[in-house]
mmCIF file of C-alpha atoms and ligand atoms in Angstrom:
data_model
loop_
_atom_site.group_PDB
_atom_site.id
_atom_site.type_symbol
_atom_site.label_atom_id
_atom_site.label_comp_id
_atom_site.label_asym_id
_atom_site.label_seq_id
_atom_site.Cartn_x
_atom_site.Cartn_y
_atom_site.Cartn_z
ATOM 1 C CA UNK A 1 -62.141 -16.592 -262.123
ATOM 2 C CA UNK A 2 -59.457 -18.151 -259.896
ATOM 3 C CA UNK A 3 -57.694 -19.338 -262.981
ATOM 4 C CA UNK A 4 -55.503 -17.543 -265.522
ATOM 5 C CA UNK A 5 -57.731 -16.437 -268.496
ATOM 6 C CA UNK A 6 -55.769 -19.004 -270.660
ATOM 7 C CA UNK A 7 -56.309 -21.276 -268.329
ATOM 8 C CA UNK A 8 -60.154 -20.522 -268.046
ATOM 9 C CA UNK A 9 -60.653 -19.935 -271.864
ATOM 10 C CA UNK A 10 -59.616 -24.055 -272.324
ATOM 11 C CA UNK A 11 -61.790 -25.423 -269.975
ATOM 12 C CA UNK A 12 -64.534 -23.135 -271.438
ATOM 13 C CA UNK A 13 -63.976 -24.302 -274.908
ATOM 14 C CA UNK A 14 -63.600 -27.806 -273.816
ATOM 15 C CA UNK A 15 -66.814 -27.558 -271.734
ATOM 16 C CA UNK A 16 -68.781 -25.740 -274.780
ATOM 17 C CA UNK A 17 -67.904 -28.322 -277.448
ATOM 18 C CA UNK A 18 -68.573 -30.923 -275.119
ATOM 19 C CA UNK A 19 -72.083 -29.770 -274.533
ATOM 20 C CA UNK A 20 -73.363 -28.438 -277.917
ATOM 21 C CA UNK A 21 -70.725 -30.272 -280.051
ATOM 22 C CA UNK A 22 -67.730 -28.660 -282.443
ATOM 23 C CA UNK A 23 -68.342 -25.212 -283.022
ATOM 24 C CA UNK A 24 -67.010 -24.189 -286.314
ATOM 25 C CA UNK A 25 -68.668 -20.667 -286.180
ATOM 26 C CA UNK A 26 -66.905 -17.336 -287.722
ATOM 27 C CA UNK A 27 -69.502 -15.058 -286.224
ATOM 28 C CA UNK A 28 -70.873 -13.615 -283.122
ATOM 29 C CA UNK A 29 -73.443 -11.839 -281.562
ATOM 30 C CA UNK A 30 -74.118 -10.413 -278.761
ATOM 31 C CA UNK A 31 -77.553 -9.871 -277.461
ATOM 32 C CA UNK A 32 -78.610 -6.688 -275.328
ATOM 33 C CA UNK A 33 -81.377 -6.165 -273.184
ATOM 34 C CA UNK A 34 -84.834 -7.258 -274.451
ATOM 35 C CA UNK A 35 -83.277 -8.325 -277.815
ATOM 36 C CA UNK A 36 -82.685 -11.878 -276.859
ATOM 37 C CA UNK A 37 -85.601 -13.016 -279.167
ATOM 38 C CA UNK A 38 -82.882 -13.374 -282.176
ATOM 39 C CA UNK A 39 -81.734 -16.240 -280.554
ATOM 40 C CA UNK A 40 -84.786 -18.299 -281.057
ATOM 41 C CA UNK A 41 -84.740 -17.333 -285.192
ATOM 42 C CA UNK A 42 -80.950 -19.589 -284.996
ATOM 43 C CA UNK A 43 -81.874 -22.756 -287.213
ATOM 44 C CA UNK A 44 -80.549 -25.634 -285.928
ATOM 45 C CA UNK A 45 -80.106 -24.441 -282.790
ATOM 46 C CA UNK A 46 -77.875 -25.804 -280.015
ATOM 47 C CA UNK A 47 -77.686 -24.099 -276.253
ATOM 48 C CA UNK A 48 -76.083 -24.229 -273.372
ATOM 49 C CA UNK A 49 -76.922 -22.300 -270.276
ATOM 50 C CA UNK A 50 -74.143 -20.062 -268.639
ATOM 51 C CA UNK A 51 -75.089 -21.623 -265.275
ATOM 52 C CA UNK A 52 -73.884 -25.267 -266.931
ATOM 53 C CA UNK A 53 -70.417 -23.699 -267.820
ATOM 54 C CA UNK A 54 -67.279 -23.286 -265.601
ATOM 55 C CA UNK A 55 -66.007 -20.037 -264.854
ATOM 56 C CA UNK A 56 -68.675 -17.450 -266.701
ATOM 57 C CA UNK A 57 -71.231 -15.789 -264.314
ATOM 58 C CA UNK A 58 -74.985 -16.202 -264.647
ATOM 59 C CA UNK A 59 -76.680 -13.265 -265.587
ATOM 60 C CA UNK A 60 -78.771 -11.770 -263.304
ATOM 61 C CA UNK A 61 -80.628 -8.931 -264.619
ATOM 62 C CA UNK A 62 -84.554 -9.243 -265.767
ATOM 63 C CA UNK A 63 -84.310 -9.619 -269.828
ATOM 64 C CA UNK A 64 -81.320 -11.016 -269.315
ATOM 65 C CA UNK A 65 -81.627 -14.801 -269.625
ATOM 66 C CA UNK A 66 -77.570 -16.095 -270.114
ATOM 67 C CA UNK A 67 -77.134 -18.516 -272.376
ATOM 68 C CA UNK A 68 -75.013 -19.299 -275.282
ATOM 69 C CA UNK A 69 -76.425 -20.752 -278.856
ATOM 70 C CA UNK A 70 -74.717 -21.759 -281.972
ATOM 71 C CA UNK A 71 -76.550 -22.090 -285.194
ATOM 72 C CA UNK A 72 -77.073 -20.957 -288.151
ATOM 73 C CA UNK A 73 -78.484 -17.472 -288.979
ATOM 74 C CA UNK A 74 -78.427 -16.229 -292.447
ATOM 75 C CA UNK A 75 -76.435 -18.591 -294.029
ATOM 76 C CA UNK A 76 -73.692 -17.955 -291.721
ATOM 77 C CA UNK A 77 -72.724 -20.199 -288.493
ATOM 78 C CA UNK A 78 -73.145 -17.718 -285.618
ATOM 79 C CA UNK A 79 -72.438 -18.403 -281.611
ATOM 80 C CA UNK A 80 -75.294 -16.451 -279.743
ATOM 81 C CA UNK A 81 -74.851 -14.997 -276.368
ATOM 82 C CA UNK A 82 -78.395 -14.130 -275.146
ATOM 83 C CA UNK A 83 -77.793 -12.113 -271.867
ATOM 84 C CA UNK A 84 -74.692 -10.834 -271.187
ATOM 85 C CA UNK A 85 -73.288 -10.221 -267.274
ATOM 86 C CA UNK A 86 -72.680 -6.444 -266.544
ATOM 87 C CA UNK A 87 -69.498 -4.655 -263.948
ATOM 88 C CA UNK A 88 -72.707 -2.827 -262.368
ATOM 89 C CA UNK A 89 -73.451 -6.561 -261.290
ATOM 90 C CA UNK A 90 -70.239 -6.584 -258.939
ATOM 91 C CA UNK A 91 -67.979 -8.360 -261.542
ATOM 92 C CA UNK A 92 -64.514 -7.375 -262.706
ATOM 93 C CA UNK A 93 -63.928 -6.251 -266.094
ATOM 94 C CA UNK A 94 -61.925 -9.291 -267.329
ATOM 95 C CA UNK A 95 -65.091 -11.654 -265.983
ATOM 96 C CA UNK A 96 -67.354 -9.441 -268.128
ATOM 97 C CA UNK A 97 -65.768 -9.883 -271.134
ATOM 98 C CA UNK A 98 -64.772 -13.216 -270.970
ATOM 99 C CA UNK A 99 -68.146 -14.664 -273.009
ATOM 100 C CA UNK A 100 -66.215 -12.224 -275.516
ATOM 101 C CA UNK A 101 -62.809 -13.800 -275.507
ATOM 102 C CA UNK A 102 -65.074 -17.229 -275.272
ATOM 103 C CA UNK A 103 -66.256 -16.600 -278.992
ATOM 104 C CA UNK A 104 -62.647 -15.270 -279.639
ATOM 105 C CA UNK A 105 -61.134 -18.215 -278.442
ATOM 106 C CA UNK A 106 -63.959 -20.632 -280.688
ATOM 107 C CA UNK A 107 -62.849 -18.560 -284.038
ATOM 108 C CA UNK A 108 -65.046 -15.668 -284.605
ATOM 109 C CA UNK A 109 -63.760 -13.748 -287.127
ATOM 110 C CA UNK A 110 -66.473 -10.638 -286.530
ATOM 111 C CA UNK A 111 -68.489 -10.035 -283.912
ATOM 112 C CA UNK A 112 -72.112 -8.113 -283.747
ATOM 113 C CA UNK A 113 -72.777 -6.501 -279.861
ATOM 114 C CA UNK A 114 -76.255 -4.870 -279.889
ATOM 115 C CA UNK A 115 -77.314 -3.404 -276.156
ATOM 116 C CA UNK A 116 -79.812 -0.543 -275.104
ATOM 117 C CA UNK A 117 -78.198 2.770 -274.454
ATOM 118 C CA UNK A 118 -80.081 6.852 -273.459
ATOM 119 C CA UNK A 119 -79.644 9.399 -276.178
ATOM 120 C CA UNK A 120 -77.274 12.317 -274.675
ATOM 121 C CA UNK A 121 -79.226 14.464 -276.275
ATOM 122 C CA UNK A 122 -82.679 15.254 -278.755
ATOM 123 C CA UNK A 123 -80.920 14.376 -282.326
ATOM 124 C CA UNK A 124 -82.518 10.926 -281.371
ATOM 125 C CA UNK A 125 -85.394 9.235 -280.404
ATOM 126 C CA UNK A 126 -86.513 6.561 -278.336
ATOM 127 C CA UNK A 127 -86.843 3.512 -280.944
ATOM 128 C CA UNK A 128 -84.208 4.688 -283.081
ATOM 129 C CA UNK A 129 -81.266 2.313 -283.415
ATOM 130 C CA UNK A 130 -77.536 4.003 -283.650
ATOM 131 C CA UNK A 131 -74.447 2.337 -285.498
ATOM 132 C CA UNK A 132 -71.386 2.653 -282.428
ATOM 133 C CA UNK A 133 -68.917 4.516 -284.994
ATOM 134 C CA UNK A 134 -66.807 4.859 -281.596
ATOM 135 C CA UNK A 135 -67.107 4.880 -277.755
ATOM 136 C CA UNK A 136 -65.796 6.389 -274.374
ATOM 137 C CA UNK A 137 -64.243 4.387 -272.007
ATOM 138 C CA UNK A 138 -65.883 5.710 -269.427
ATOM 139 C CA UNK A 139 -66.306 2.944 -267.103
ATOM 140 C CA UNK A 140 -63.409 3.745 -264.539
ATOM 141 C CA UNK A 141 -61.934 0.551 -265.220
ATOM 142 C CA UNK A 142 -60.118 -1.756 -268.836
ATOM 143 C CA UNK A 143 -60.574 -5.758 -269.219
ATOM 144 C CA UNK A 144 -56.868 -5.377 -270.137
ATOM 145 C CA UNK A 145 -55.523 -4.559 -267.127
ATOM 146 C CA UNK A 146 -52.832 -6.954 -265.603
ATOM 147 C CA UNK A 147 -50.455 -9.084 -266.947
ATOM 148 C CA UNK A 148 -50.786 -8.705 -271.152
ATOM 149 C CA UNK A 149 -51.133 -12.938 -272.547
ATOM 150 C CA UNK A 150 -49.445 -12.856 -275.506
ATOM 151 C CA UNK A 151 -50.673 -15.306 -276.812
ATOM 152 C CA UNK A 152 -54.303 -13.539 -276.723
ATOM 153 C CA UNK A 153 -53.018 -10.256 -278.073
ATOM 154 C CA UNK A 154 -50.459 -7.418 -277.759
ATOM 155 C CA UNK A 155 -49.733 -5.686 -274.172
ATOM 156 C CA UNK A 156 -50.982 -2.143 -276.042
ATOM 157 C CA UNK A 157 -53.776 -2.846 -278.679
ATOM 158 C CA UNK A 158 -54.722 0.261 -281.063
ATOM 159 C CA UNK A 159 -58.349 1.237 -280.829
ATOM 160 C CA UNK A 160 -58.465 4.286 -284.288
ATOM 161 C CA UNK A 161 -60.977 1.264 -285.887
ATOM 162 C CA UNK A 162 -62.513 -0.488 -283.074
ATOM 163 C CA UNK A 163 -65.397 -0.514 -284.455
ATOM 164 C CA UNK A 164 -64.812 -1.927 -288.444
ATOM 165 C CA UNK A 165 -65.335 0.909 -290.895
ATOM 166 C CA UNK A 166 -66.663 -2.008 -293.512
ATOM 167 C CA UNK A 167 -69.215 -3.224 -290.873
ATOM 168 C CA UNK A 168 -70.381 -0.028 -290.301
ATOM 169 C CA UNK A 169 -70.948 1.123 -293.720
ATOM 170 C CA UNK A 170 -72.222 -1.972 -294.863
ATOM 171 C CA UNK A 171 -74.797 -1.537 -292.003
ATOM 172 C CA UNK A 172 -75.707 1.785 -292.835
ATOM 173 C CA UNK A 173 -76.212 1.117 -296.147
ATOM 174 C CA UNK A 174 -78.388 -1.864 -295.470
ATOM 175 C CA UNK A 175 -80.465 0.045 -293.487
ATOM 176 C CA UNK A 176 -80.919 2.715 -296.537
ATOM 177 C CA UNK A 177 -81.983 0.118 -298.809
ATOM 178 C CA UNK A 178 -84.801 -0.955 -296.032
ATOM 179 C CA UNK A 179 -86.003 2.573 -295.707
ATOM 180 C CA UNK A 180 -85.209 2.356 -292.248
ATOM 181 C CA UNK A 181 -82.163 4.623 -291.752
ATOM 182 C CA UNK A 182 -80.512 4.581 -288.440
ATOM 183 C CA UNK A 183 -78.195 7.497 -287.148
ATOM 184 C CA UNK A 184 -74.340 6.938 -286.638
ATOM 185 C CA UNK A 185 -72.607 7.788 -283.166
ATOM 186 C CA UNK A 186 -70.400 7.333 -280.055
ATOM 187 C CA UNK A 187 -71.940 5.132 -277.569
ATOM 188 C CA UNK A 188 -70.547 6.440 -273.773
ATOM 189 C CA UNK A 189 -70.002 3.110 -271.501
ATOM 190 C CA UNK A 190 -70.665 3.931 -267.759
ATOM 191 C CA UNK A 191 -70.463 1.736 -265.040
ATOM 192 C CA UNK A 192 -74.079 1.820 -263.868
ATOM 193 C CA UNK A 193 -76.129 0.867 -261.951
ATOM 194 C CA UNK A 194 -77.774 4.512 -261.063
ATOM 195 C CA UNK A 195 -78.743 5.917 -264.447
ATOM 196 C CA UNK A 196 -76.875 9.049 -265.375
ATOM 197 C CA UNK A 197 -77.970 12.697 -263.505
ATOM 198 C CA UNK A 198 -79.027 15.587 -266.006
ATOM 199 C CA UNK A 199 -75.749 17.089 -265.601
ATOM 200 C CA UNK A 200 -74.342 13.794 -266.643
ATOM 201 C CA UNK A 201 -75.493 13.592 -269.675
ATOM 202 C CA UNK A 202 -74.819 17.392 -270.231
ATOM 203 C CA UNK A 203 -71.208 16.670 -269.451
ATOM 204 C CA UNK A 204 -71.446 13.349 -271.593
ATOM 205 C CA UNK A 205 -73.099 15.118 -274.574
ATOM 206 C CA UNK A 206 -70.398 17.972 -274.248
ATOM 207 C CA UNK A 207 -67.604 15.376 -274.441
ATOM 208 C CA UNK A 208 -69.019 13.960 -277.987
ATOM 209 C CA UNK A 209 -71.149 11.374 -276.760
ATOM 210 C CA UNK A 210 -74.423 10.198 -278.884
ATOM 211 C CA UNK A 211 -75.523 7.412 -276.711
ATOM 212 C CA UNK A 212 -75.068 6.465 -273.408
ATOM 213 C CA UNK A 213 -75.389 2.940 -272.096
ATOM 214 C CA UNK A 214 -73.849 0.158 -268.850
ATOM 215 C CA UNK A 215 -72.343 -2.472 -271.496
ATOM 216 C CA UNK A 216 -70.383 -3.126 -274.772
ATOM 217 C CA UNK A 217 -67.144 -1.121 -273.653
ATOM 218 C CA UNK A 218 -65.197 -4.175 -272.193
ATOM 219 C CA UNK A 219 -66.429 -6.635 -274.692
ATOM 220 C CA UNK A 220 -65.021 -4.406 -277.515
ATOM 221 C CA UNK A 221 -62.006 -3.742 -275.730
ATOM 222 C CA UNK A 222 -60.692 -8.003 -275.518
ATOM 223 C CA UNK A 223 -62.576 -8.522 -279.279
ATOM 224 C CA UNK A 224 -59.840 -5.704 -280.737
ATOM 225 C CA UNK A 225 -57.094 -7.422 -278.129
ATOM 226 C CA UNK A 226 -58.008 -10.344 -279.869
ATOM 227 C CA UNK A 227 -58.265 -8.891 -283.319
ATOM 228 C CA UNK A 228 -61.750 -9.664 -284.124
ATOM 229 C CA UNK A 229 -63.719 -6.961 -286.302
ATOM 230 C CA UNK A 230 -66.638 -5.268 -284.775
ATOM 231 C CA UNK A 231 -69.859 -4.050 -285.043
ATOM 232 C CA UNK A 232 -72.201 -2.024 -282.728
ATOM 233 C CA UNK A 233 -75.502 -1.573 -282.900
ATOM 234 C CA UNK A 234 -77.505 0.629 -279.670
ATOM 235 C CA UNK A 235 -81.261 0.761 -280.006
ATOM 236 C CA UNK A 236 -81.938 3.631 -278.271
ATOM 237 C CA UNK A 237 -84.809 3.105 -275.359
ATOM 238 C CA UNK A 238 -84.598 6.726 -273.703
ATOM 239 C CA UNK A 239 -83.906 10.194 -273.817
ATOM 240 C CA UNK A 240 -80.866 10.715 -271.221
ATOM 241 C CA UNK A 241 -81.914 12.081 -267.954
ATOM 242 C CA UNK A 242 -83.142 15.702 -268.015
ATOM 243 C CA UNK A 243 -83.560 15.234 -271.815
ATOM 244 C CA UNK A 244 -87.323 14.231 -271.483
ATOM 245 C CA UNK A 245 -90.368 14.475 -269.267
ATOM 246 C CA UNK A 246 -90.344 11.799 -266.250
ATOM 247 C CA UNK A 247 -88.105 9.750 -264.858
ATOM 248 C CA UNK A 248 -85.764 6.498 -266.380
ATOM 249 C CA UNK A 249 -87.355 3.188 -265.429
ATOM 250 C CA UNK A 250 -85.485 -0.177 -266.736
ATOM 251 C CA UNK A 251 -89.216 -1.795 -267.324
ATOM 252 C CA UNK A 252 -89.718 1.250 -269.805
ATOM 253 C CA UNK A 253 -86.193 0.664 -271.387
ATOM 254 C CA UNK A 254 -87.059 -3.292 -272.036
ATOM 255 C CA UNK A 255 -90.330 -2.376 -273.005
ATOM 256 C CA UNK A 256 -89.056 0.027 -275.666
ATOM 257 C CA UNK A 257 -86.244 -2.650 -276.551
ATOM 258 C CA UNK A 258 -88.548 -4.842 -277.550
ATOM 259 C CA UNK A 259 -90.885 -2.776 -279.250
ATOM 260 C CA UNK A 260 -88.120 -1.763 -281.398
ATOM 261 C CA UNK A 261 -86.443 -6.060 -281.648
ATOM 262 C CA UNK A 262 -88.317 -6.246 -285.133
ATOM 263 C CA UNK A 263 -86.402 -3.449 -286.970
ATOM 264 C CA UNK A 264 -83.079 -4.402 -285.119
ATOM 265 C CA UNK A 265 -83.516 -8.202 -286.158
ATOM 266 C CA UNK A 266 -84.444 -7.084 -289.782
ATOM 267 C CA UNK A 267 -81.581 -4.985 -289.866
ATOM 268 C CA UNK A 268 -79.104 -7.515 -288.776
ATOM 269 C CA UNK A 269 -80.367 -9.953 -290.666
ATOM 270 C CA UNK A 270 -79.706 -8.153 -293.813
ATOM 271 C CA UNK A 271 -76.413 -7.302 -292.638
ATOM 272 C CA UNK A 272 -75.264 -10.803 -291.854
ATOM 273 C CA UNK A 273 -76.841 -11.845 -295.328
ATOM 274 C CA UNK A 274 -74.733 -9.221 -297.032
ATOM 275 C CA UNK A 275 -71.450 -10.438 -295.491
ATOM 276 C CA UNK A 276 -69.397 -12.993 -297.462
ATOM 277 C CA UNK A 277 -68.028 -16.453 -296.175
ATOM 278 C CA UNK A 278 -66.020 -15.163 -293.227
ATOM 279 C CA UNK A 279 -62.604 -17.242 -292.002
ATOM 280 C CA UNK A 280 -62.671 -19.009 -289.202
ATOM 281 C CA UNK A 281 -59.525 -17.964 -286.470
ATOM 282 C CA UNK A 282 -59.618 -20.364 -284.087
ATOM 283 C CA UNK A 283 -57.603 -19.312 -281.566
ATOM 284 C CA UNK A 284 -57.921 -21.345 -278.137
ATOM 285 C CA UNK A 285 -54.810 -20.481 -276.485
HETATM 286 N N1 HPA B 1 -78.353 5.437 -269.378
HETATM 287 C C1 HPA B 1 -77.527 4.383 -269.229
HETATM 288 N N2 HPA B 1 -77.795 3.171 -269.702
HETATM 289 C C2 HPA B 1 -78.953 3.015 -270.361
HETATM 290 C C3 HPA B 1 -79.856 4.067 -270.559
HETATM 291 C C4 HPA B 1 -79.537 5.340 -270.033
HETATM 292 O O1 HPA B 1 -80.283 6.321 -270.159
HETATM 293 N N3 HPA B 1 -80.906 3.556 -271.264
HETATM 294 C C5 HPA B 1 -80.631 2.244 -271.482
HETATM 295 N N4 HPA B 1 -79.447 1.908 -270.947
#
């Protein structure tokens, strides 16, 4: 990204709408590893490929396919991003979370990040799926840092809700009513690539962690700069390191991801059916 952000985040819109149309969209999601199959449920569906837009980096991990899709899910419009790019992938922070300030910048008024994270410790299961109630920026590095736009959002944003008490409970309490209840937590973002040594998630698990996982920090980060409402879902592929018997294996993760897409997509489905008309905030700078 040569450009400003500002400066990046017009052409981006510009090259969006020209290439699936307006998008008039108050909702986002973002897909995590081997949960990219909600974006072929969107009705009406219009795509664009990451590689066809300026300035955002193809994804390049397996189960990660990169594109963006608008449509409508639920009876709401929703903007898609199926594969997101990682830090671990040798991209700054503010690159990583620009698909984020992307949907910002279109008008999302709340945004859903799902990704696949390693219990820090045996309260959970592989399969389960975890509401983010909060996180640890644990990533060595902020999408924030350098000059503050203010025309994106203030220089210090507050992070007590950054993930939005209403979202959360309304999630929890959809997944009640489906008899599938899911646990609440903190989701630790690392950098990656190397999974996480035993002592690692000892350390991570001792510091209040729930679930640990390589994504969803940054993103969350620029959606609260930007004053969009969150929610986080993790489905939980793994047992942290030293947790379980045998080693971590990204095939096993995906494979478990996907196992587990049905009860994720069920359970956002309901949620996004439960949410009223949202505003739109369009806010390209
Ligand atoms: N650690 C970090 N990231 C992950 C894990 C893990 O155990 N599982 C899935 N993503």
């Amino acid at each position: 990204m040569g450009l400003t952000t500002v400066a990046a985040l017009r052409e981006l819109v510009s090259a969006v709408e020209q290439a699936v149309g307006p998008v008039r969209a108050p909702l986002g999601l973002v897909l995590g590893s081997g949960l990219g199959e909600i974006a072929d449920e969107i009705e009406d569906a219009r795509k664009v490929s990451y590689a066809d837009l300026p300035h955002l980096a193809p994804s390049t991990v397996a189960g990660h396919s990169g594109q963006l899709v608008v449509g409508r899910w639920h009876k709401h419009e929703v903007i898609v991003l199926a594969g997101r790019v990682h830090a671990y992938e040798g991209h700054d922070f503010k690159q990583v979370s620009l698909p984020v300030r992307l949907l910002g910048a279109l008008g999302i008024d709340a945004l859903i990040v799902t990704n696949a994270a390693g219990a820090a410790h045996n309260r959970m299961a592989p399969g389960d799926l975890m509401v983010i109630r909060d996180h640890l920026n644990l990533t060595g590095g902020n999408p924030l840092v350098g000059e503050n736009d203010d025309s994106l959002g203030r220089r210090f944003p507050d992070m007590t809700e950054a993930y939005d008490r209403h979202l959360r409970e309304l999630c929890l309490e959809i997944a009640h009513r489906q008899g599938a209840p899911v646990h609440e937590g903190v989701y630790a973002g690392l950098l990656g690539p190397s999974y996480e040594t035993p002592a690692e998630i000892h350390m991570l698990a001792a510091l209040g962690a729930d679930a640990v996982g390589m994504s969803t920090v940054p993103e969350v980060i620029v959606a609260r700069h930007m004053g969009v409402r969150v929610l986080g879902l993790s489905c939980i592929t793994n047992l942290g390191a030293g947790l379980g018997e045998g080693l971590l294996d990204h095939s096993h993760v995906k494979e478990v991801a996907g196992r587990a897409t049905v009860r994720m997509i069920n359970l956002l489905a309901g949620v996004v059916e439960a949410l009223p008309e949202l505003p739109l905030h369009r806010r390209v700078p």
